[in-house]
Tab-separated table of C-alpha atoms and ligand atoms in Angstrom:
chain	number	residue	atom	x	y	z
L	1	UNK	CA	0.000	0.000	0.000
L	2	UNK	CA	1.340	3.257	-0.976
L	3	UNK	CA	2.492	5.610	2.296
L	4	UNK	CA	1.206	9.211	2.133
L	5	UNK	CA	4.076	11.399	0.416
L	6	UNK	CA	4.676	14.141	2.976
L	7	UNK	CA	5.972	17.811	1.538
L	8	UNK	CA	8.200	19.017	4.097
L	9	UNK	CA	8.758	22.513	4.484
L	10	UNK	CA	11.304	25.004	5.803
L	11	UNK	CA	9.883	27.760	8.576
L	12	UNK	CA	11.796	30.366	10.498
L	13	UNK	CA	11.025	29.785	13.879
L	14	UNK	CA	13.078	31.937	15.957
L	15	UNK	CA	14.907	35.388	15.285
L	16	UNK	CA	17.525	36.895	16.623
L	17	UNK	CA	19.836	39.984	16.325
L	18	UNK	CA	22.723	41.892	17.728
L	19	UNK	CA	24.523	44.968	17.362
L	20	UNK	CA	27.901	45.998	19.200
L	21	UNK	CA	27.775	48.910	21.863
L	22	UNK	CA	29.948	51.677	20.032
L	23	UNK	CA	28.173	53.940	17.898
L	24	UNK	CA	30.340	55.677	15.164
L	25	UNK	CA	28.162	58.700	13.489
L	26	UNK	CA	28.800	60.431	10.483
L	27	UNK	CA	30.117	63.242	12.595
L	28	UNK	CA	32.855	60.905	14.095
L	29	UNK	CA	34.018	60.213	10.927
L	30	UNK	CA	34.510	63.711	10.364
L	31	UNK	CA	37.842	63.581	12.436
L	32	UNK	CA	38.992	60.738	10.768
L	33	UNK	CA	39.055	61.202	6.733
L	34	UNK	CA	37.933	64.444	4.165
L	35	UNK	CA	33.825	63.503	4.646
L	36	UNK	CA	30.370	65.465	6.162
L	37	UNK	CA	27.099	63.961	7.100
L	38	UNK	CA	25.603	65.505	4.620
L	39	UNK	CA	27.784	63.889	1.916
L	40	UNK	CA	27.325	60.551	3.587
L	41	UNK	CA	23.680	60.548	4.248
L	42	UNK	CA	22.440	62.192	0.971
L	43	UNK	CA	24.253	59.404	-0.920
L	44	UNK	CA	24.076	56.340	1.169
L	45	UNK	CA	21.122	57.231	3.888
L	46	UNK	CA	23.653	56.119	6.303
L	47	UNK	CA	23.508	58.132	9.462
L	48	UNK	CA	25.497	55.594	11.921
L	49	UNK	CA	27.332	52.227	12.660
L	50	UNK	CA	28.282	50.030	15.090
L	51	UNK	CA	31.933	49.408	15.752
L	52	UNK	CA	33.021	45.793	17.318
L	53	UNK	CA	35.164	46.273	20.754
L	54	UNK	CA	38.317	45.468	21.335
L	55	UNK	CA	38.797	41.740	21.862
L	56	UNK	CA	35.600	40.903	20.533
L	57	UNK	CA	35.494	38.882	17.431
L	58	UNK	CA	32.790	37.495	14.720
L	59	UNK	CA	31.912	34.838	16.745
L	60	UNK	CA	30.710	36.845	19.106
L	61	UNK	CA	28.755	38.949	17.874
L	62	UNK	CA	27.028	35.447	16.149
L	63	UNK	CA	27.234	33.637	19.264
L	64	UNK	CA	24.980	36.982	20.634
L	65	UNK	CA	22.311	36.319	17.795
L	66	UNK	CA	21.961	33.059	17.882
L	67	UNK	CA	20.956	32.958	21.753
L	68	UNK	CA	18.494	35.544	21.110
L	69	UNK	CA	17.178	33.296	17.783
L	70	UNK	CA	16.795	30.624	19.846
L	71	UNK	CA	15.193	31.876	22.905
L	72	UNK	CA	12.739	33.596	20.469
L	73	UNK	CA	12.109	29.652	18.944
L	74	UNK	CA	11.816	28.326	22.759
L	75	UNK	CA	14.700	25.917	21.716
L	76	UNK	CA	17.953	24.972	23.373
L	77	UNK	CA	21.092	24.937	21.323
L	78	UNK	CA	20.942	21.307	21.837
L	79	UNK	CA	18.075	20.738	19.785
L	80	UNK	CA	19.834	22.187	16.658
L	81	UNK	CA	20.662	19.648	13.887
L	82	UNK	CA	23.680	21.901	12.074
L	83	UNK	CA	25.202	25.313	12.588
L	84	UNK	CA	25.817	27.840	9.420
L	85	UNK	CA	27.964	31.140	10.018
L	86	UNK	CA	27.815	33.238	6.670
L	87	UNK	CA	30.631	35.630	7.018
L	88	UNK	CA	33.107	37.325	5.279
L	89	UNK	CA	35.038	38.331	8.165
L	90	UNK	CA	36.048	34.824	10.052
L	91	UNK	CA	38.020	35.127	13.701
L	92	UNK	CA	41.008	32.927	11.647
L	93	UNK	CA	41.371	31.201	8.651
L	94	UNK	CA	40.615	28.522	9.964
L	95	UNK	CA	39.257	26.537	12.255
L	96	UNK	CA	35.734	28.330	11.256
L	97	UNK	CA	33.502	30.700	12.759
L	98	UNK	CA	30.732	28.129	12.935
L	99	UNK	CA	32.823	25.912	15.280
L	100	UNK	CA	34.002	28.667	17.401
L	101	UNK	CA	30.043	29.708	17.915
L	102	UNK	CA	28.607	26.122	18.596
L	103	UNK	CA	31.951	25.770	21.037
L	104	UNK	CA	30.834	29.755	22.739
L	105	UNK	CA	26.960	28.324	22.572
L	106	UNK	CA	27.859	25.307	25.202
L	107	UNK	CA	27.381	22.500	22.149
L	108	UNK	CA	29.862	20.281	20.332
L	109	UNK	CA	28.323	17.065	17.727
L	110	UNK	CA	26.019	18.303	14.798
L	111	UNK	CA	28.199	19.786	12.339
L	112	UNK	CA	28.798	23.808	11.355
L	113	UNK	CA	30.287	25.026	8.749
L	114	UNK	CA	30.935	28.889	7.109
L	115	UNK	CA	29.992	29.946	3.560
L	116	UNK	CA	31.517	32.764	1.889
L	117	UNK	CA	29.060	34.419	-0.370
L	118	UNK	CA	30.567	38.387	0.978
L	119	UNK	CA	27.472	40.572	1.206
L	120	UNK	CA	24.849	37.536	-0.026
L	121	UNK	CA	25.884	34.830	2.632
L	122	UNK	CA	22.839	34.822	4.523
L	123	UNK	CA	20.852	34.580	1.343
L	124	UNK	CA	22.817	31.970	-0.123
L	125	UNK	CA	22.700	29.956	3.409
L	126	UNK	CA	19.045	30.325	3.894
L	127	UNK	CA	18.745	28.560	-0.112
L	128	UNK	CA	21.383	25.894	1.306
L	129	UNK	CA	19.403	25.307	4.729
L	130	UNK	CA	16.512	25.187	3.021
L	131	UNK	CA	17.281	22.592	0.189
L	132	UNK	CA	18.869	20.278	3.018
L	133	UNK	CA	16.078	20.315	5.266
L	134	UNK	CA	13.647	19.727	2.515
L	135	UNK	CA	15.721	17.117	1.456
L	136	UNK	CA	15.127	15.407	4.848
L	137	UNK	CA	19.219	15.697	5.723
L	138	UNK	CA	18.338	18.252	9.047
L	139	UNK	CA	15.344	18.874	11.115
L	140	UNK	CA	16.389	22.129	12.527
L	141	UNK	CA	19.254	24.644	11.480
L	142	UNK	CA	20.535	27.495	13.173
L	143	UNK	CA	21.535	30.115	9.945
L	144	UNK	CA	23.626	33.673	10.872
L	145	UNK	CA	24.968	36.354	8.912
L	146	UNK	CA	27.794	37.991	10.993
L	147	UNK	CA	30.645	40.643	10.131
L	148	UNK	CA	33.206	42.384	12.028
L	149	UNK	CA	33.534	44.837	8.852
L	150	UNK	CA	35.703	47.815	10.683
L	151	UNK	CA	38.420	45.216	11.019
L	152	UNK	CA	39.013	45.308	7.150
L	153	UNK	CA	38.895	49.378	6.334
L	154	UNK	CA	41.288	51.194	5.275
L	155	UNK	CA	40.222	54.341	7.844
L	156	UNK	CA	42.101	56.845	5.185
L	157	UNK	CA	39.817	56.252	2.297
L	158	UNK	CA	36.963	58.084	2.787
L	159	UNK	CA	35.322	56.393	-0.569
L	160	UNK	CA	35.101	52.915	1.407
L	161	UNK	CA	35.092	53.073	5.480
L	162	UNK	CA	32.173	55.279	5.295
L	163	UNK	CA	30.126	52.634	4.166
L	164	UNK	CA	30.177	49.854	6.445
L	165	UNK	CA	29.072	48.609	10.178
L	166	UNK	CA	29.426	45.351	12.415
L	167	UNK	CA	26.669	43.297	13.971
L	168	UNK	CA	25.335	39.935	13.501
L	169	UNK	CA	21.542	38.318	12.885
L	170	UNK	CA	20.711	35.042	13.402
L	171	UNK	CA	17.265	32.872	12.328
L	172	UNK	CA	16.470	29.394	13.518
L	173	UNK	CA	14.729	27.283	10.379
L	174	UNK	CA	13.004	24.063	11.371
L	175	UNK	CA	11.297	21.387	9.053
L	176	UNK	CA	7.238	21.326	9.488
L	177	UNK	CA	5.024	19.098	7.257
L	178	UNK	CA	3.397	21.664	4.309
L	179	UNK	CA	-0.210	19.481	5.594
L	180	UNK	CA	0.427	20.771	9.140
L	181	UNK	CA	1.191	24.511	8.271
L	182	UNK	CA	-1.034	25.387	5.304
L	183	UNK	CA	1.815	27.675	2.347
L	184	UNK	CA	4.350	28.918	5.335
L	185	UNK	CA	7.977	28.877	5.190
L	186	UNK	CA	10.188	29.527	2.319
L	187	UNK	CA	8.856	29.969	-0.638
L	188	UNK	CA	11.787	29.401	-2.830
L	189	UNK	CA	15.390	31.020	-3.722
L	190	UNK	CA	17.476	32.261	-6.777
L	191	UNK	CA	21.470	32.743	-6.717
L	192	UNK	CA	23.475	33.955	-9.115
L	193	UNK	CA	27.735	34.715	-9.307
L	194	UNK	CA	30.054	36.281	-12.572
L	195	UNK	CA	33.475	36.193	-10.968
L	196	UNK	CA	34.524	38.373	-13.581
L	197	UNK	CA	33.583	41.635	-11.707
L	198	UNK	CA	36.068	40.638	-8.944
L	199	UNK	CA	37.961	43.534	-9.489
L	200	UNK	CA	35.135	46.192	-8.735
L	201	UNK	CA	35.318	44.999	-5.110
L	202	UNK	CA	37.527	42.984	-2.560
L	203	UNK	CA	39.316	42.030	0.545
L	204	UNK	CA	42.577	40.267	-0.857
L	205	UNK	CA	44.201	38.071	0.978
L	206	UNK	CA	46.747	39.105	3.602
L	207	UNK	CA	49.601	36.560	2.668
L	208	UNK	CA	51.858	38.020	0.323
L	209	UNK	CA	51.723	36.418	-2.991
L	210	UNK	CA	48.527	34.921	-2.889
L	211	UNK	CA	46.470	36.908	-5.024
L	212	UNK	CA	48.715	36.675	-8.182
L	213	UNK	CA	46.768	38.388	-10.481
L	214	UNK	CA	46.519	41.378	-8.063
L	215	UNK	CA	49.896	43.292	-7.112
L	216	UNK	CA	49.378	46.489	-5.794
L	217	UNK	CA	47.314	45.251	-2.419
L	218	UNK	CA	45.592	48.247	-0.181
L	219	UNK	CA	46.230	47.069	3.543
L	220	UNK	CA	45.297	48.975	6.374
L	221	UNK	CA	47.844	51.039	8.906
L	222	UNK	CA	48.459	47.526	10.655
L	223	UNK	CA	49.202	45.784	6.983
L	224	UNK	CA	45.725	44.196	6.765
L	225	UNK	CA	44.090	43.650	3.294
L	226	UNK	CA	41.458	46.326	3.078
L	227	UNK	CA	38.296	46.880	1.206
L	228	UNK	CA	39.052	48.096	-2.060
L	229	UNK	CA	35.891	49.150	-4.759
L	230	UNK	CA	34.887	51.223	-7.581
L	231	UNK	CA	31.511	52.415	-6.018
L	232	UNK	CA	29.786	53.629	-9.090
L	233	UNK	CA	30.414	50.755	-11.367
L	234	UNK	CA	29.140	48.438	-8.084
L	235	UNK	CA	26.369	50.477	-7.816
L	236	UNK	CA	25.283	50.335	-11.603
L	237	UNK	CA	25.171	47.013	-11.757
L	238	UNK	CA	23.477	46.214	-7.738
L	239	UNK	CA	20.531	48.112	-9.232
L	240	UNK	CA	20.141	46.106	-12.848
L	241	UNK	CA	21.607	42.656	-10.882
L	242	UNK	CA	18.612	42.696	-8.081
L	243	UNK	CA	16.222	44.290	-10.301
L	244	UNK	CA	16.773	41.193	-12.299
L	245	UNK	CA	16.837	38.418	-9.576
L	246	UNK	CA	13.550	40.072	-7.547
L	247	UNK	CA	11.323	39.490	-10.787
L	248	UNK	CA	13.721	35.742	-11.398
L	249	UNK	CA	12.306	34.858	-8.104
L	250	UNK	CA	9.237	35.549	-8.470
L	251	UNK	CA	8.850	33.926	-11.895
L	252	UNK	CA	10.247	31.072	-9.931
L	253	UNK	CA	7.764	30.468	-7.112
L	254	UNK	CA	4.620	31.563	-9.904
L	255	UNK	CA	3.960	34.665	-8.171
L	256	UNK	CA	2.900	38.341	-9.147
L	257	UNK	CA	5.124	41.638	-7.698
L	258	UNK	CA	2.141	42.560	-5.610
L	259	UNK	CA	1.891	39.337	-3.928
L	260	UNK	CA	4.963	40.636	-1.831
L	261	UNK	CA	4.376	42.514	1.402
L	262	UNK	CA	7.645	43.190	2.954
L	263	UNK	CA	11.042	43.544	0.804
L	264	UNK	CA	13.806	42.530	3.444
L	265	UNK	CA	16.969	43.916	1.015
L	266	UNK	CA	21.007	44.253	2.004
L	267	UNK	CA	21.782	47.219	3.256
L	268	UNK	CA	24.234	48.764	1.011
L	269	UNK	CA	22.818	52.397	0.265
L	270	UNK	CA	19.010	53.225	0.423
L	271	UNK	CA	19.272	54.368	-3.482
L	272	UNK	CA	19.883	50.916	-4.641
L	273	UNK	CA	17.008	49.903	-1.994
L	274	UNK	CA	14.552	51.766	-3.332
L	275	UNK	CA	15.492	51.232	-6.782
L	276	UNK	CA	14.694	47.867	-6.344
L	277	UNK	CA	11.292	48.869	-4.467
L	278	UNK	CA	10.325	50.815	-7.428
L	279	UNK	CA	10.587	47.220	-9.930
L	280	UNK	CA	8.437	45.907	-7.601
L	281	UNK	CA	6.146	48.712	-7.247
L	282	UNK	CA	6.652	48.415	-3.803
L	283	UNK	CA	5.663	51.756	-1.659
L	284	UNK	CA	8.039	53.060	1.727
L	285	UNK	CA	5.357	51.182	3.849
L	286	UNK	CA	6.855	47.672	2.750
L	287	UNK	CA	10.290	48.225	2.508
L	288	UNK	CA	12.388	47.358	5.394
L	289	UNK	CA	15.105	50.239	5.795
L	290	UNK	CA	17.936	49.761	8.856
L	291	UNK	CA	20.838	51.234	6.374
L	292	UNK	CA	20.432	54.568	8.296
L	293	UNK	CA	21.551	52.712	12.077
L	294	UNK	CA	23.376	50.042	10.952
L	295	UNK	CA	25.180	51.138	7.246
L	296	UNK	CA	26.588	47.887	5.021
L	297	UNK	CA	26.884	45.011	7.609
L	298	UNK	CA	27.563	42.863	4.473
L	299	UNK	CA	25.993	39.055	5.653
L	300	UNK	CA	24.310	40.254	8.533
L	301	UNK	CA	22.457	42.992	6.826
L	302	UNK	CA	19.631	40.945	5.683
L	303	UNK	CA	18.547	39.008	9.077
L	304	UNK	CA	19.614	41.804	11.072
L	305	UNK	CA	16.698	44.157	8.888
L	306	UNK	CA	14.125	41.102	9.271
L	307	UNK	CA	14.602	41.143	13.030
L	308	UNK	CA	14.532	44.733	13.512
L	309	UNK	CA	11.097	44.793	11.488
L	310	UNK	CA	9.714	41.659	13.575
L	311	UNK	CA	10.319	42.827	16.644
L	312	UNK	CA	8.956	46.099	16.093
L	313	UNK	CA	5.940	43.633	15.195
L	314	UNK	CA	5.125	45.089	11.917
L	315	UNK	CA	6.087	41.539	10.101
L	316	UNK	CA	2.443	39.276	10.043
L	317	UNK	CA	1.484	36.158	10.165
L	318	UNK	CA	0.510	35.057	6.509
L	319	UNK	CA	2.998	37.917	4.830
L	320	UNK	CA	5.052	37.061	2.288
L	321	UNK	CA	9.195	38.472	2.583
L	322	UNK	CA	11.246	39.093	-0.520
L	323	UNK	CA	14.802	39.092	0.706
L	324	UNK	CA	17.699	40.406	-1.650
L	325	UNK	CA	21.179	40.479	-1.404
L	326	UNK	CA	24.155	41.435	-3.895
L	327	UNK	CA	28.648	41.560	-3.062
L	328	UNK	CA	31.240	41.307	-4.101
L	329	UNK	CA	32.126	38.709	-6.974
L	330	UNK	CA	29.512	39.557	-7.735
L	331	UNK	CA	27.296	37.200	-5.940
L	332	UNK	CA	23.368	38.058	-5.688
L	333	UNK	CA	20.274	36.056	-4.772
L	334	UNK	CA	16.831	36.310	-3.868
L	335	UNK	CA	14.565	34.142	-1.370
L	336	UNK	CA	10.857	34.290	-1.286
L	337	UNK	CA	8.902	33.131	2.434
L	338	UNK	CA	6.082	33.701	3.825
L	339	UNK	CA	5.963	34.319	7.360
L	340	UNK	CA	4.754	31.921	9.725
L	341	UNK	CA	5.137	33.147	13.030
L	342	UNK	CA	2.957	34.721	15.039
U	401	UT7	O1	27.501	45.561	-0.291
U	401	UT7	C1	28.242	45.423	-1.454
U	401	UT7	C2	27.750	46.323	-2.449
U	401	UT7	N1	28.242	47.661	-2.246
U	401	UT7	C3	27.506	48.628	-2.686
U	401	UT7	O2	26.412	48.355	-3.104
U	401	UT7	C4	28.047	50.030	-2.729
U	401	UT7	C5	27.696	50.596	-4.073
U	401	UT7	N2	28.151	51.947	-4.302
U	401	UT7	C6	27.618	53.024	-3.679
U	401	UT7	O3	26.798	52.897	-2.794
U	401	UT7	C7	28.033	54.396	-4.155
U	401	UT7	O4	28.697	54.296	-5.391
U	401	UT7	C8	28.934	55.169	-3.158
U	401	UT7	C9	28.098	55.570	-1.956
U	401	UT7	C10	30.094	54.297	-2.729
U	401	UT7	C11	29.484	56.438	-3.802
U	401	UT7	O5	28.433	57.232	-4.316
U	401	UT7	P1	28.537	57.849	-5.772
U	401	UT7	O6	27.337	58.689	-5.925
U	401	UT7	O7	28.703	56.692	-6.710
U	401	UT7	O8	29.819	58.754	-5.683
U	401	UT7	P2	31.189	58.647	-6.502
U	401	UT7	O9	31.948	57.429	-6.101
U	401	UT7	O10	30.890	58.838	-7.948
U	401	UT7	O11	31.950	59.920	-5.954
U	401	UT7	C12	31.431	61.236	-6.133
U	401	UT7	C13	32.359	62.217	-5.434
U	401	UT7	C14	33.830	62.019	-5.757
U	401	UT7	O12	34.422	63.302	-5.859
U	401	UT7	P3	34.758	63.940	-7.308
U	401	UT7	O13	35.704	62.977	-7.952
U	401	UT7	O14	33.437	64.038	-8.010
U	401	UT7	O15	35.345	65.255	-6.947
U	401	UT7	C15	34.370	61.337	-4.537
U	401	UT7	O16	35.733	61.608	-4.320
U	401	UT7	O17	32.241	62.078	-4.011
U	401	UT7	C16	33.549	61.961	-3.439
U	401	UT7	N3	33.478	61.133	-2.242
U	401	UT7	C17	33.229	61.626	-1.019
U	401	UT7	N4	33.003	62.869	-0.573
U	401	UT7	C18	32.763	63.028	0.737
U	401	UT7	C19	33.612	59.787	-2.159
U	401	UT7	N5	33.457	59.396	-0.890
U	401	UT7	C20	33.213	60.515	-0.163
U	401	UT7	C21	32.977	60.758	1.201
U	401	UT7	N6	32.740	62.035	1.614
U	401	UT7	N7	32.918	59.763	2.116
């Protein structure tokens, strides 16, 4: 007799988010390179950022998140299945940042692992966490984005260290049966990468001699690679790259532009935010917009924007997200779920 197929789905049950104490504002950086608030704000909407302390590292600003993601999901970090840190910004080369969290969280067994996809990690690792709990391989993950961005500036260009923030946000995804929980959960995903724009924008790596197509390395005062990018050219093509992926995703999951009710973007600059809004026809009231406290905290933009808008409670039941993300590489993606917590 044939067994009753069951459809699993993959539903963010827990949210989490954290942002270091030191607040940098525009006017601080006023002392430290040729730049004015209004400069900054009128072409970024960045107002301030939050600086990591001294002798804190990635994995603790994830290890922050992730307590708050699972208190929010009533789970202990013993009930996870597997541990994902998206980060461009790792305590070491290796071991990874997702062993140093579970280690900080009090856990040790299921297995964590990083992914590198710059500013799109936590899109890319909420496709990945999705397809392998769907595929019946984990029953609950814990996913964060987390950056320690101020420790890769170079605090004399002005064009670049501007632009960026720490902080860390964290989601817990679990597997429910699609018969138990109606459409919830995530909807579907679309990545994309063209290595070929890797000279617009990048960290190179701080060994000598191992990016050999790249001589002429910016490092920092202490002789750390530093951010290096052609702003314009990155900003171009952000705008035509998500404006692209937002209506790929949708074609993906059969579903209409004003079937969205919250777009959950990276934030980058508000332009390229509400560039994106305006494919969708999307109005201010459905756009969620943190650039202006937390500037470009690369993986952790996106989930740290989705918790800031769910715990101010204006993300429902029933609604469905669009989540965006686009770095360096380029890499960009897309993710479609709709909400199913209360
Ligand atoms: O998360 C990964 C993706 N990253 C992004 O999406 C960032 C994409 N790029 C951008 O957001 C924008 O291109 C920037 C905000 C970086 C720059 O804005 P822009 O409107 O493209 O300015 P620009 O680079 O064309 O520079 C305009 C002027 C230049 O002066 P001149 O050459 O016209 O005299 C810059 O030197 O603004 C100057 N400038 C500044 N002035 C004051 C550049 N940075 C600053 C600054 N303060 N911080």
């Amino acid at each position: 007799m044939a067994g009753r197929l069951n459809i699993i789905r993959t539903h963010i049950t827990g949210v989490g988010g954290y942002l270091p104490e030191r607040v940098m504002t525009n006017k601080d950086l006023e002392s430290i390179v040729d730049t004015d608030d209004a400069w900054i704000f009128e072409r970024t909407g960045i107002r301030e950022r939050h600086i990591i302390a001294d002798g804190q590292h990635t994995s603790d600003l994830a290890a922050a998140a992730a307590r708050q993601a699972l208190e929010d999901a009533g789970l202990s970090v013993d009930d996870l299945d597997a541990l994902i840190v998206a980060t461009t910004t790792p305590d070491m080369i290796f071991p990874s940042t997702a062993t140093i969290v579970q280690s900080k969280l009090g856990a040790s067994g299921f297995p964590a692992w990083d992914i590198q996809a710059v500013c799109s990690g936590f899109v890319y690792g909420l496709a990945q966490a999705d397809a392998m709990i769907r595929a019946g391989m984990f029953h609950r993950v814990l996913l964060i984005g987390a950056e320690s961005m101020s420790r890769i500036m170079d605090w004399t260009d002005r064009s670049t260290c501007v632009l960026f923030g720490d902080g860390a946000g964290a989601v817990i995804l679990e597997a429910r049966d699609a018969s138990e929980d109606g459409h919830g959960g995530v909807i579907g995903s679309v990545l994309k990468a063209d290595g070929s724009y890797r000279p617009l924008l990048m960290a190179r790596h701080p060994h000598p001699g191992a990016s050999p197509d790249m001589p002429d390395m910016a490092v920092d005062a202490a002789g750390v690679a530093a951010v290096e990018m052609q702003g314009n050219e990155v900003f171009r093509n952000a705008v035509n790259k998500l404006g692209e992926v937002v209506g790929d995703v949708l074609a993906h999951c059969s579903m209409q532009p004003a079937e969205v009710d919250w777009l959950i973007p990276h934030q980058a600059n508000i332009r390229i935010i509400l560039a994106t809004a305006k494919k969708l026809k999307l109005d201010a009231g459905h756009i969620a917009i943190t650039v202006e406290k937390h500037a470009n905290t690369s993986a952790a933009s996106v989930p740290l924007a989705l918790n800031s808008y769910y715990r101010e409670g204006r993300i429902r039941k029933g609604q469905v997200l669009l989540l965006e993300a686009f770095g360096a590489g380029f890499v960009w993606g897309a993710n479609l779920v709709r909400w199913s917590k209360d």
